[in-house]
Amino acid sequence: MHKIGIDLGGTKIEGVLVDEKYNTVQRKRIETHQENGYDSIVKSITSLVDELQSTSKWASHIGICTPGVIDVNSGLIKNSNTQCLIGMPLKNDIEQALDHKIMMENDANCFALAESVLGSAKEYDVVFGVIMGTGVGGGIVINGTIHKGKTSIAGEWGHHTLRPSGNECYCGKQGCVETYISGPALERHWLELTGKKEQLQSIVQDLTGEKVEQWKKEFLENFGSGLANVIDILDPDIIILGGGVSNISFLYDEGKKAVYDKVFSDSIETPILKNSLGDSAGVFGACLLNNKDN
Ligand SMILES: [Zn+2]
């Protein structure tokens, strides 16, 4: 049986049709056009599904990966950086438009699921998938099933308090992990230190010099504390990094050491690896969603 997975992002909507072995049969990417509003996003998703569906009359599974969290009681989207989705019953509206049940899950959980079944964490039972991009999030997968938690916030380490009187966060608290190690936070701190507005990729190209050493030291300190706290509670078999910040290579040696130094154990061996599915984790995670997760 073929499956359809859709990844709804802030700038693009990607869809895949896969066979039962998760080989891609068809793939299509369209622009999100947030500026046209909520209804236009619903319409774009449904026409993308229709187009993929027309290739295969057997695709009865439709999964959607969304930014933000789906409120466990109301079914409405909250905390989404695609702002026109906030407060909207996206799952319900797409189901009505398609006249078909769908499965929907947030992007960090889809990422963790895809990596644990098809990606870098294939051989491991308890997987913590980390997204470090525009924001910082995470998902927990245990034996191939997403662990959502009682209130669907399991894995949301981006809003752990790292410094009680620290940076202001959009969530209303201060000192959240996200305000230190998301891409924009790292670029903002570089600007504070040097007066230079630079993109992350260009900052890490040359890591010599007093300022960049200070920037890197603080980054490692925050990354280390943030993930060590996760390990102390969950003690996963593996941690997989995703999102734009995961392309920084020193996270896999010096970063890992910074984490190990802060964990409550002197014999830690938890692998911290880069994702292997890249941008495709969202669509494959959406294909892998099953009824137990929804
Ligand atoms: Zn926060």
PDB file of C-alpha atoms and ligand atoms in Angstrom:
ATOM      1  CA  MET A   1       0.000   0.000   0.000  1.00  0.00           C
ATOM      2  CA  HIS A   2       1.348   3.386  -0.948  1.00  0.00           C
ATOM      3  CA  LYS A   3       1.501   6.237   1.571  1.00  0.00           C
ATOM      4  CA  ILE A   4       1.439   9.995   1.240  1.00  0.00           C
ATOM      5  CA  GLY A   5       3.480  12.247   3.523  1.00  0.00           C
ATOM      6  CA  ILE A   6       3.223  16.040   3.511  1.00  0.00           C
ATOM      7  CA  ASP A   7       5.660  18.407   5.222  1.00  0.00           C
ATOM      8  CA  LEU A   8       4.153  21.843   5.832  1.00  0.00           C
ATOM      9  CA  GLY A   9       6.883  24.430   6.311  1.00  0.00           C
ATOM     10  CA  GLY A  10       6.942  28.217   6.561  1.00  0.00           C
ATOM     11  CA  THR A  11       8.170  28.670   2.990  1.00  0.00           C
ATOM     12  CA  LYS A  12       7.423  25.379   1.211  1.00  0.00           C
ATOM     13  CA  ILE A  13       5.052  22.449   1.300  1.00  0.00           C
ATOM     14  CA  GLU A  14       6.612  19.167   0.247  1.00  0.00           C
ATOM     15  CA  GLY A  15       4.772  15.956  -0.541  1.00  0.00           C
ATOM     16  CA  VAL A  16       5.919  12.410  -1.254  1.00  0.00           C
ATOM     17  CA  LEU A  17       4.224   9.242  -2.354  1.00  0.00           C
ATOM     18  CA  VAL A  18       6.121   6.169  -1.125  1.00  0.00           C
ATOM     19  CA  ASP A  19       5.710   2.433  -1.607  1.00  0.00           C
ATOM     20  CA  GLU A  20       5.506  -0.086   1.259  1.00  0.00           C
ATOM     21  CA  LYS A  21       9.329  -0.059   1.584  1.00  0.00           C
ATOM     22  CA  TYR A  22       9.364   3.746   1.793  1.00  0.00           C
ATOM     23  CA  ASN A  23      10.933   4.156  -1.646  1.00  0.00           C
ATOM     24  CA  THR A  24       9.880   7.443  -3.201  1.00  0.00           C
ATOM     25  CA  VAL A  25       7.437   7.000  -6.090  1.00  0.00           C
ATOM     26  CA  GLN A  26       6.714  10.683  -6.556  1.00  0.00           C
ATOM     27  CA  ARG A  27       7.812  13.898  -4.907  1.00  0.00           C
ATOM     28  CA  LYS A  28       6.574  17.441  -5.318  1.00  0.00           C
ATOM     29  CA  ARG A  29       7.369  20.762  -3.669  1.00  0.00           C
ATOM     30  CA  ILE A  30       5.260  23.927  -3.790  1.00  0.00           C
ATOM     31  CA  GLU A  31       5.516  27.319  -2.100  1.00  0.00           C
ATOM     32  CA  THR A  32       3.522  27.913   1.101  1.00  0.00           C
ATOM     33  CA  HIS A  33       2.460  31.541   0.446  1.00  0.00           C
ATOM     34  CA  GLN A  34       1.688  32.335   4.093  1.00  0.00           C
ATOM     35  CA  GLU A  35       0.711  35.836   2.984  1.00  0.00           C
ATOM     36  CA  ASN A  36      -2.408  34.438   1.271  1.00  0.00           C
ATOM     37  CA  GLY A  37      -3.708  33.179   4.602  1.00  0.00           C
ATOM     38  CA  TYR A  38      -4.967  30.007   6.211  1.00  0.00           C
ATOM     39  CA  ASP A  39      -7.559  28.967   3.616  1.00  0.00           C
ATOM     40  CA  SER A  40      -4.998  29.089   0.840  1.00  0.00           C
ATOM     41  CA  ILE A  41      -2.655  26.807   2.835  1.00  0.00           C
ATOM     42  CA  VAL A  42      -5.464  24.266   3.352  1.00  0.00           C
ATOM     43  CA  LYS A  43      -6.219  24.419  -0.379  1.00  0.00           C
ATOM     44  CA  SER A  44      -2.551  23.989  -1.358  1.00  0.00           C
ATOM     45  CA  ILE A  45      -2.227  20.918   0.871  1.00  0.00           C
ATOM     46  CA  THR A  46      -5.382  19.281  -0.438  1.00  0.00           C
ATOM     47  CA  SER A  47      -4.485  19.871  -4.085  1.00  0.00           C
ATOM     48  CA  LEU A  48      -0.993  18.480  -3.455  1.00  0.00           C
ATOM     49  CA  VAL A  49      -2.538  15.357  -1.887  1.00  0.00           C
ATOM     50  CA  ASP A  50      -4.955  15.030  -4.828  1.00  0.00           C
ATOM     51  CA  GLU A  51      -2.091  15.242  -7.280  1.00  0.00           C
ATOM     52  CA  LEU A  52      -0.054  12.546  -5.474  1.00  0.00           C
ATOM     53  CA  GLN A  53      -3.184  10.458  -4.961  1.00  0.00           C
ATOM     54  CA  SER A  54      -3.929  10.451  -8.691  1.00  0.00           C
ATOM     55  CA  THR A  55      -0.663   8.568  -9.280  1.00  0.00           C
ATOM     56  CA  SER A  56      -1.761   5.755  -7.013  1.00  0.00           C
ATOM     57  CA  LYS A  57      -5.277   4.738  -6.115  1.00  0.00           C
ATOM     58  CA  TRP A  58      -3.802   2.650  -3.275  1.00  0.00           C
ATOM     59  CA  ALA A  59      -2.574   5.481  -1.057  1.00  0.00           C
ATOM     60  CA  SER A  60      -4.962   5.293   1.858  1.00  0.00           C
ATOM     61  CA  HIS A  61      -2.494   6.653   4.437  1.00  0.00           C
ATOM     62  CA  ILE A  62      -2.089  10.421   4.494  1.00  0.00           C
ATOM     63  CA  GLY A  63       0.217  11.919   7.128  1.00  0.00           C
ATOM     64  CA  ILE A  64       1.012  15.587   7.643  1.00  0.00           C
ATOM     65  CA  CYS A  65       3.976  17.098   9.454  1.00  0.00           C
ATOM     66  CA  THR A  66       3.222  20.589  10.769  1.00  0.00           C
ATOM     67  CA  PRO A  67       5.057  23.349  12.552  1.00  0.00           C
ATOM     68  CA  GLY A  68       3.736  23.964  16.058  1.00  0.00           C
ATOM     69  CA  VAL A  69       1.879  21.797  18.531  1.00  0.00           C
ATOM     70  CA  ILE A  70      -1.625  20.364  18.145  1.00  0.00           C
ATOM     71  CA  ASP A  71      -3.547  21.058  21.351  1.00  0.00           C
ATOM     72  CA  VAL A  72      -4.482  17.759  22.916  1.00  0.00           C
ATOM     73  CA  ASN A  73      -7.961  18.926  23.989  1.00  0.00           C
ATOM     74  CA  SER A  74      -9.108  21.323  21.288  1.00  0.00           C
ATOM     75  CA  GLY A  75      -7.225  19.933  18.256  1.00  0.00           C
ATOM     76  CA  LEU A  76      -6.180  23.501  17.402  1.00  0.00           C
ATOM     77  CA  ILE A  77      -2.633  24.458  16.360  1.00  0.00           C
ATOM     78  CA  LYS A  78      -0.594  26.442  18.878  1.00  0.00           C
ATOM     79  CA  ASN A  79       3.005  27.752  19.147  1.00  0.00           C
ATOM     80  CA  SER A  80       3.497  27.717  15.372  1.00  0.00           C
ATOM     81  CA  ASN A  81       5.962  29.951  13.571  1.00  0.00           C
ATOM     82  CA  THR A  82       3.586  29.833  10.581  1.00  0.00           C
ATOM     83  CA  GLN A  83       1.389  32.287  12.392  1.00  0.00           C
ATOM     84  CA  CYS A  84      -1.809  32.041  10.334  1.00  0.00           C
ATOM     85  CA  LEU A  85      -2.166  28.435  11.561  1.00  0.00           C
ATOM     86  CA  ILE A  86      -2.371  29.422  15.233  1.00  0.00           C
ATOM     87  CA  GLY A  87      -5.770  28.660  16.729  1.00  0.00           C
ATOM     88  CA  MET A  88      -6.981  26.882  13.590  1.00  0.00           C
ATOM     89  CA  PRO A  89      -8.423  23.325  13.357  1.00  0.00           C
ATOM     90  CA  LEU A  90      -6.034  22.330  10.559  1.00  0.00           C
ATOM     91  CA  LYS A  91      -6.442  18.554  10.881  1.00  0.00           C
ATOM     92  CA  ASN A  92     -10.210  18.773  10.877  1.00  0.00           C
ATOM     93  CA  ASP A  93     -10.335  21.195   7.939  1.00  0.00           C
ATOM     94  CA  ILE A  94      -8.033  19.053   5.779  1.00  0.00           C
ATOM     95  CA  GLU A  95     -10.006  15.907   6.625  1.00  0.00           C
ATOM     96  CA  GLN A  96     -13.222  17.636   5.565  1.00  0.00           C
ATOM     97  CA  ALA A  97     -11.700  18.945   2.361  1.00  0.00           C
ATOM     98  CA  LEU A  98     -10.269  15.523   1.433  1.00  0.00           C
ATOM     99  CA  ASP A  99     -13.118  13.494   2.903  1.00  0.00           C
ATOM    100  CA  HIS A 100     -10.413  11.217   4.309  1.00  0.00           C
ATOM    101  CA  LYS A 101      -8.900  10.623   7.766  1.00  0.00           C
ATOM    102  CA  ILE A 102      -5.384  11.984   8.084  1.00  0.00           C
ATOM    103  CA  MET A 103      -2.647  11.769  10.694  1.00  0.00           C
ATOM    104  CA  MET A 104      -0.927  14.913  11.867  1.00  0.00           C
ATOM    105  CA  GLU A 105       2.094  15.487  14.055  1.00  0.00           C
ATOM    106  CA  ASN A 106       4.517  18.296  14.794  1.00  0.00           C
ATOM    107  CA  ASP A 107       7.811  18.575  12.926  1.00  0.00           C
ATOM    108  CA  ALA A 108      10.144  17.626  15.798  1.00  0.00           C
ATOM    109  CA  ASN A 109       8.231  14.393  16.439  1.00  0.00           C
ATOM    110  CA  CYS A 110       8.145  13.586  12.704  1.00  0.00           C
ATOM    111  CA  PHE A 111      11.898  14.197  12.526  1.00  0.00           C
ATOM    112  CA  ALA A 112      12.602  11.877  15.482  1.00  0.00           C
ATOM    113  CA  LEU A 113      10.304   9.184  14.064  1.00  0.00           C
ATOM    114  CA  ALA A 114      11.822   9.303  10.569  1.00  0.00           C
ATOM    115  CA  GLU A 115      15.397   9.165  11.870  1.00  0.00           C
ATOM    116  CA  SER A 116      14.582   6.338  14.259  1.00  0.00           C
ATOM    117  CA  VAL A 117      12.934   4.126  11.623  1.00  0.00           C
ATOM    118  CA  LEU A 118      14.759   5.067   8.402  1.00  0.00           C
ATOM    119  CA  GLY A 119      17.722   7.237   9.400  1.00  0.00           C
ATOM    120  CA  SER A 120      20.745   7.529  11.686  1.00  0.00           C
ATOM    121  CA  ALA A 121      19.034   5.946  14.726  1.00  0.00           C
ATOM    122  CA  LYS A 122      17.782   2.789  12.980  1.00  0.00           C
ATOM    123  CA  GLU A 123      19.585   0.422  15.341  1.00  0.00           C
ATOM    124  CA  TYR A 124      18.446   2.104  18.563  1.00  0.00           C
ATOM    125  CA  ASP A 125      15.371   1.711  20.792  1.00  0.00           C
ATOM    126  CA  VAL A 126      15.125   5.006  22.695  1.00  0.00           C
ATOM    127  CA  VAL A 127      15.814   7.970  20.432  1.00  0.00           C
ATOM    128  CA  PHE A 128      15.939  11.674  21.241  1.00  0.00           C
ATOM    129  CA  GLY A 129      15.670  13.710  18.042  1.00  0.00           C
ATOM    130  CA  VAL A 130      16.798  17.305  18.326  1.00  0.00           C
ATOM    131  CA  ILE A 131      15.873  20.177  16.027  1.00  0.00           C
ATOM    132  CA  MET A 132      18.174  23.182  16.234  1.00  0.00           C
ATOM    133  CA  GLY A 133      17.107  25.654  13.598  1.00  0.00           C
ATOM    134  CA  THR A 134      14.997  28.805  13.776  1.00  0.00           C
ATOM    135  CA  GLY A 135      13.785  27.367  17.071  1.00  0.00           C
ATOM    136  CA  VAL A 136      14.922  24.502  19.286  1.00  0.00           C
ATOM    137  CA  GLY A 137      12.695  21.460  19.718  1.00  0.00           C
ATOM    138  CA  GLY A 138      12.852  17.747  20.175  1.00  0.00           C
ATOM    139  CA  GLY A 139      10.972  14.488  19.958  1.00  0.00           C
ATOM    140  CA  ILE A 140      11.188  11.169  21.747  1.00  0.00           C
ATOM    141  CA  VAL A 141      10.673   7.859  19.948  1.00  0.00           C
ATOM    142  CA  ILE A 142      10.605   4.576  21.851  1.00  0.00           C
ATOM    143  CA  ASN A 143      10.692   1.335  19.834  1.00  0.00           C
ATOM    144  CA  GLY A 144       9.432   3.080  16.715  1.00  0.00           C
ATOM    145  CA  THR A 145       6.567   4.943  18.408  1.00  0.00           C
ATOM    146  CA  ILE A 146       6.446   8.637  19.282  1.00  0.00           C
ATOM    147  CA  HIS A 147       6.245   9.250  23.029  1.00  0.00           C
ATOM    148  CA  LYS A 148       4.024  12.324  23.144  1.00  0.00           C
ATOM    149  CA  GLY A 149       3.483  12.569  26.885  1.00  0.00           C
ATOM    150  CA  LYS A 150       0.313  13.327  28.824  1.00  0.00           C
ATOM    151  CA  THR A 151       0.085  16.905  27.551  1.00  0.00           C
ATOM    152  CA  SER A 152       1.863  16.346  24.194  1.00  0.00           C
ATOM    153  CA  ILE A 153       4.941  18.333  25.180  1.00  0.00           C
ATOM    154  CA  ALA A 154       7.413  15.471  25.677  1.00  0.00           C
ATOM    155  CA  GLY A 155      10.825  16.392  24.274  1.00  0.00           C
ATOM    156  CA  GLU A 156      10.318  20.168  24.251  1.00  0.00           C
ATOM    157  CA  TRP A 157      13.747  20.874  25.751  1.00  0.00           C
ATOM    158  CA  GLY A 158      14.033  24.193  23.856  1.00  0.00           C
ATOM    159  CA  HIS A 159      12.044  25.845  26.622  1.00  0.00           C
ATOM    160  CA  HIS A 160      13.925  24.389  29.558  1.00  0.00           C
ATOM    161  CA  THR A 161      15.293  27.239  31.648  1.00  0.00           C
ATOM    162  CA  LEU A 162      19.037  27.460  31.190  1.00  0.00           C
ATOM    163  CA  ARG A 163      19.508  30.808  32.977  1.00  0.00           C
ATOM    164  CA  PRO A 164      16.708  31.985  35.306  1.00  0.00           C
ATOM    165  CA  SER A 165      17.232  35.718  34.629  1.00  0.00           C
ATOM    166  CA  GLY A 166      18.483  35.244  31.083  1.00  0.00           C
ATOM    167  CA  ASN A 167      17.289  36.179  27.591  1.00  0.00           C
ATOM    168  CA  GLU A 168      13.611  36.940  27.077  1.00  0.00           C
ATOM    169  CA  CYS A 169      11.771  34.182  25.195  1.00  0.00           C
ATOM    170  CA  TYR A 170       8.590  34.510  23.103  1.00  0.00           C
ATOM    171  CA  CYS A 171       7.021  31.847  25.354  1.00  0.00           C
ATOM    172  CA  GLY A 172       6.891  34.353  28.222  1.00  0.00           C
ATOM    173  CA  LYS A 173       9.761  32.902  30.248  1.00  0.00           C
ATOM    174  CA  GLN A 174      13.376  33.980  30.520  1.00  0.00           C
ATOM    175  CA  GLY A 175      16.559  32.072  29.753  1.00  0.00           C
ATOM    176  CA  CYS A 176      15.105  29.247  27.627  1.00  0.00           C
ATOM    177  CA  VAL A 177      17.585  26.965  25.802  1.00  0.00           C
ATOM    178  CA  GLU A 178      16.158  28.236  22.490  1.00  0.00           C
ATOM    179  CA  THR A 179      17.213  31.815  23.259  1.00  0.00           C
ATOM    180  CA  TYR A 180      20.880  30.672  23.370  1.00  0.00           C
ATOM    181  CA  ILE A 181      21.400  27.924  20.791  1.00  0.00           C
ATOM    182  CA  SER A 182      18.855  28.424  17.995  1.00  0.00           C
ATOM    183  CA  GLY A 183      20.342  29.728  14.730  1.00  0.00           C
ATOM    184  CA  PRO A 184      18.979  33.279  15.190  1.00  0.00           C
ATOM    185  CA  ALA A 185      20.111  33.342  18.860  1.00  0.00           C
ATOM    186  CA  LEU A 186      23.660  32.333  17.924  1.00  0.00           C
ATOM    187  CA  GLU A 187      23.783  34.980  15.178  1.00  0.00           C
ATOM    188  CA  ARG A 188      22.361  37.589  17.574  1.00  0.00           C
ATOM    189  CA  HIS A 189      25.023  36.826  20.182  1.00  0.00           C
ATOM    190  CA  TRP A 190      27.743  37.091  17.525  1.00  0.00           C
ATOM    191  CA  LEU A 191      26.396  40.543  16.621  1.00  0.00           C
ATOM    192  CA  GLU A 192      26.509  41.573  20.322  1.00  0.00           C
ATOM    193  CA  LEU A 193      30.104  40.389  20.643  1.00  0.00           C
ATOM    194  CA  THR A 194      31.524  41.757  17.398  1.00  0.00           C
ATOM    195  CA  GLY A 195      29.074  44.303  15.994  1.00  0.00           C
ATOM    196  CA  LYS A 196      28.991  42.152  12.839  1.00  0.00           C
ATOM    197  CA  LYS A 197      25.809  40.787  11.290  1.00  0.00           C
ATOM    198  CA  GLU A 198      26.793  37.411   9.883  1.00  0.00           C
ATOM    199  CA  GLN A 199      25.115  34.148   9.040  1.00  0.00           C
ATOM    200  CA  LEU A 200      25.948  31.099  11.107  1.00  0.00           C
ATOM    201  CA  GLN A 201      27.714  29.284   8.242  1.00  0.00           C
ATOM    202  CA  SER A 202      30.054  32.200   7.756  1.00  0.00           C
ATOM    203  CA  ILE A 203      30.740  32.625  11.523  1.00  0.00           C
ATOM    204  CA  VAL A 204      31.921  29.012  11.834  1.00  0.00           C
ATOM    205  CA  GLN A 205      34.135  29.137   8.766  1.00  0.00           C
ATOM    206  CA  ASP A 206      37.060  30.579  10.719  1.00  0.00           C
ATOM    207  CA  LEU A 207      37.108  29.663  14.394  1.00  0.00           C
ATOM    208  CA  THR A 208      40.314  31.443  15.323  1.00  0.00           C
ATOM    209  CA  GLY A 209      40.442  34.721  17.217  1.00  0.00           C
ATOM    210  CA  GLU A 210      39.442  35.887  20.686  1.00  0.00           C
ATOM    211  CA  LYS A 211      35.830  36.820  19.924  1.00  0.00           C
ATOM    212  CA  VAL A 212      34.968  33.670  18.032  1.00  0.00           C
ATOM    213  CA  GLU A 213      36.596  31.557  20.755  1.00  0.00           C
ATOM    214  CA  GLN A 214      34.429  33.245  23.368  1.00  0.00           C
ATOM    215  CA  TRP A 215      31.323  32.769  21.188  1.00  0.00           C
ATOM    216  CA  LYS A 216      32.128  29.108  20.691  1.00  0.00           C
ATOM    217  CA  LYS A 217      32.922  28.526  24.390  1.00  0.00           C
ATOM    218  CA  GLU A 218      29.563  29.951  25.454  1.00  0.00           C
ATOM    219  CA  PHE A 219      27.756  28.022  22.710  1.00  0.00           C
ATOM    220  CA  LEU A 220      29.340  24.732  23.839  1.00  0.00           C
ATOM    221  CA  GLU A 221      28.576  25.495  27.477  1.00  0.00           C
ATOM    222  CA  ASN A 222      24.884  26.097  26.688  1.00  0.00           C
ATOM    223  CA  PHE A 223      24.610  23.130  24.314  1.00  0.00           C
ATOM    224  CA  GLY A 224      26.312  20.926  26.914  1.00  0.00           C
ATOM    225  CA  SER A 225      24.053  21.962  29.791  1.00  0.00           C
ATOM    226  CA  GLY A 226      20.904  21.785  27.666  1.00  0.00           C
ATOM    227  CA  LEU A 227      21.456  18.234  26.406  1.00  0.00           C
ATOM    228  CA  ALA A 228      22.973  16.940  29.666  1.00  0.00           C
ATOM    229  CA  ASN A 229      19.693  17.861  31.381  1.00  0.00           C
ATOM    230  CA  VAL A 230      17.810  15.789  28.789  1.00  0.00           C
ATOM    231  CA  ILE A 231      20.125  12.797  29.253  1.00  0.00           C
ATOM    232  CA  ASP A 232      19.784  12.932  33.044  1.00  0.00           C
ATOM    233  CA  ILE A 233      16.006  12.528  32.719  1.00  0.00           C
ATOM    234  CA  LEU A 234      15.557  10.338  29.622  1.00  0.00           C
ATOM    235  CA  ASP A 235      18.943   8.602  29.230  1.00  0.00           C
ATOM    236  CA  PRO A 236      18.230   7.851  25.533  1.00  0.00           C
ATOM    237  CA  ASP A 237      20.186   5.245  23.528  1.00  0.00           C
ATOM    238  CA  ILE A 238      21.112   7.896  20.959  1.00  0.00           C
ATOM    239  CA  ILE A 239      20.675  11.608  20.225  1.00  0.00           C
ATOM    240  CA  ILE A 240      20.230  12.748  16.606  1.00  0.00           C
ATOM    241  CA  LEU A 241      20.749  16.387  15.677  1.00  0.00           C
ATOM    242  CA  GLY A 242      18.761  18.115  12.930  1.00  0.00           C
ATOM    243  CA  GLY A 243      18.008  21.654  11.723  1.00  0.00           C
ATOM    244  CA  GLY A 244      20.452  24.191  10.275  1.00  0.00           C
ATOM    245  CA  VAL A 245      22.608  24.371  13.431  1.00  0.00           C
ATOM    246  CA  SER A 246      23.271  20.599  13.210  1.00  0.00           C
ATOM    247  CA  ASN A 247      25.592  21.285  10.252  1.00  0.00           C
ATOM    248  CA  ILE A 248      28.241  22.667  12.631  1.00  0.00           C
ATOM    249  CA  SER A 249      30.857  19.927  12.804  1.00  0.00           C
ATOM    250  CA  PHE A 250      32.365  20.766  16.228  1.00  0.00           C
ATOM    251  CA  LEU A 251      29.090  19.736  17.897  1.00  0.00           C
ATOM    252  CA  TYR A 252      29.977  16.076  17.239  1.00  0.00           C
ATOM    253  CA  ASP A 253      33.334  16.123  19.066  1.00  0.00           C
ATOM    254  CA  GLU A 254      33.762  19.165  21.306  1.00  0.00           C
ATOM    255  CA  GLY A 255      29.988  19.523  21.656  1.00  0.00           C
ATOM    256  CA  LYS A 256      29.603  15.905  22.652  1.00  0.00           C
ATOM    257  CA  LYS A 257      32.388  16.317  25.227  1.00  0.00           C
ATOM    258  CA  ALA A 258      30.645  19.419  26.637  1.00  0.00           C
ATOM    259  CA  VAL A 259      27.494  17.340  27.089  1.00  0.00           C
ATOM    260  CA  TYR A 260      29.352  14.398  28.665  1.00  0.00           C
ATOM    261  CA  ASP A 261      31.134  16.730  31.131  1.00  0.00           C
ATOM    262  CA  LYS A 262      27.786  17.816  32.550  1.00  0.00           C
ATOM    263  CA  VAL A 263      25.899  14.521  32.695  1.00  0.00           C
ATOM    264  CA  PHE A 264      25.419  12.906  36.097  1.00  0.00           C
ATOM    265  CA  SER A 265      27.569   9.894  35.234  1.00  0.00           C
ATOM    266  CA  ASP A 266      31.261   9.257  34.673  1.00  0.00           C
ATOM    267  CA  SER A 267      30.686   6.449  32.188  1.00  0.00           C
ATOM    268  CA  ILE A 268      28.545   8.047  29.524  1.00  0.00           C
ATOM    269  CA  GLU A 269      28.718   6.770  25.936  1.00  0.00           C
ATOM    270  CA  THR A 270      25.482   8.102  24.397  1.00  0.00           C
ATOM    271  CA  PRO A 271      26.128   8.649  20.665  1.00  0.00           C
ATOM    272  CA  ILE A 272      25.339  12.158  19.401  1.00  0.00           C
ATOM    273  CA  LEU A 273      25.048  11.921  15.618  1.00  0.00           C
ATOM    274  CA  LYS A 274      23.964  13.994  12.668  1.00  0.00           C
ATOM    275  CA  ASN A 275      20.686  13.136  10.941  1.00  0.00           C
ATOM    276  CA  SER A 276      20.903  11.202   7.685  1.00  0.00           C
ATOM    277  CA  LEU A 277      17.613  12.180   6.031  1.00  0.00           C
ATOM    278  CA  GLY A 278      18.217  15.947   5.902  1.00  0.00           C
ATOM    279  CA  ASP A 279      15.201  17.943   4.736  1.00  0.00           C
ATOM    280  CA  SER A 280      13.336  14.726   3.911  1.00  0.00           C
ATOM    281  CA  ALA A 281      12.758  13.757   7.564  1.00  0.00           C
ATOM    282  CA  GLY A 282       9.461  15.685   7.640  1.00  0.00           C
ATOM    283  CA  VAL A 283       7.819  13.904   4.698  1.00  0.00           C
ATOM    284  CA  PHE A 284       9.047  10.461   5.747  1.00  0.00           C
ATOM    285  CA  GLY A 285       8.022  11.062   9.366  1.00  0.00           C
ATOM    286  CA  ALA A 286       4.551  11.963   8.068  1.00  0.00           C
ATOM    287  CA  CYS A 287       4.428   8.693   6.074  1.00  0.00           C
ATOM    288  CA  LEU A 288       5.425   6.725   9.185  1.00  0.00           C
ATOM    289  CA  LEU A 289       2.767   8.120  11.535  1.00  0.00           C
ATOM    290  CA  ASN A 290       0.406   5.449  12.697  1.00  0.00           C
ATOM    291  CA  ASN A 291      -2.811   5.291  14.653  1.00  0.00           C
ATOM    292  CA  LYS A 292      -1.069   4.710  17.967  1.00  0.00           C
ATOM    293  CA  ASP A 293       0.481   8.178  17.683  1.00  0.00           C
ATOM    294  CA  ASN A 294      -2.726  10.060  16.988  1.00  0.00           C
TER     295      ASN A 294
HETATM  296 ZN    ZN B   1      10.782  29.743  25.959  1.00  0.00          ZN
END
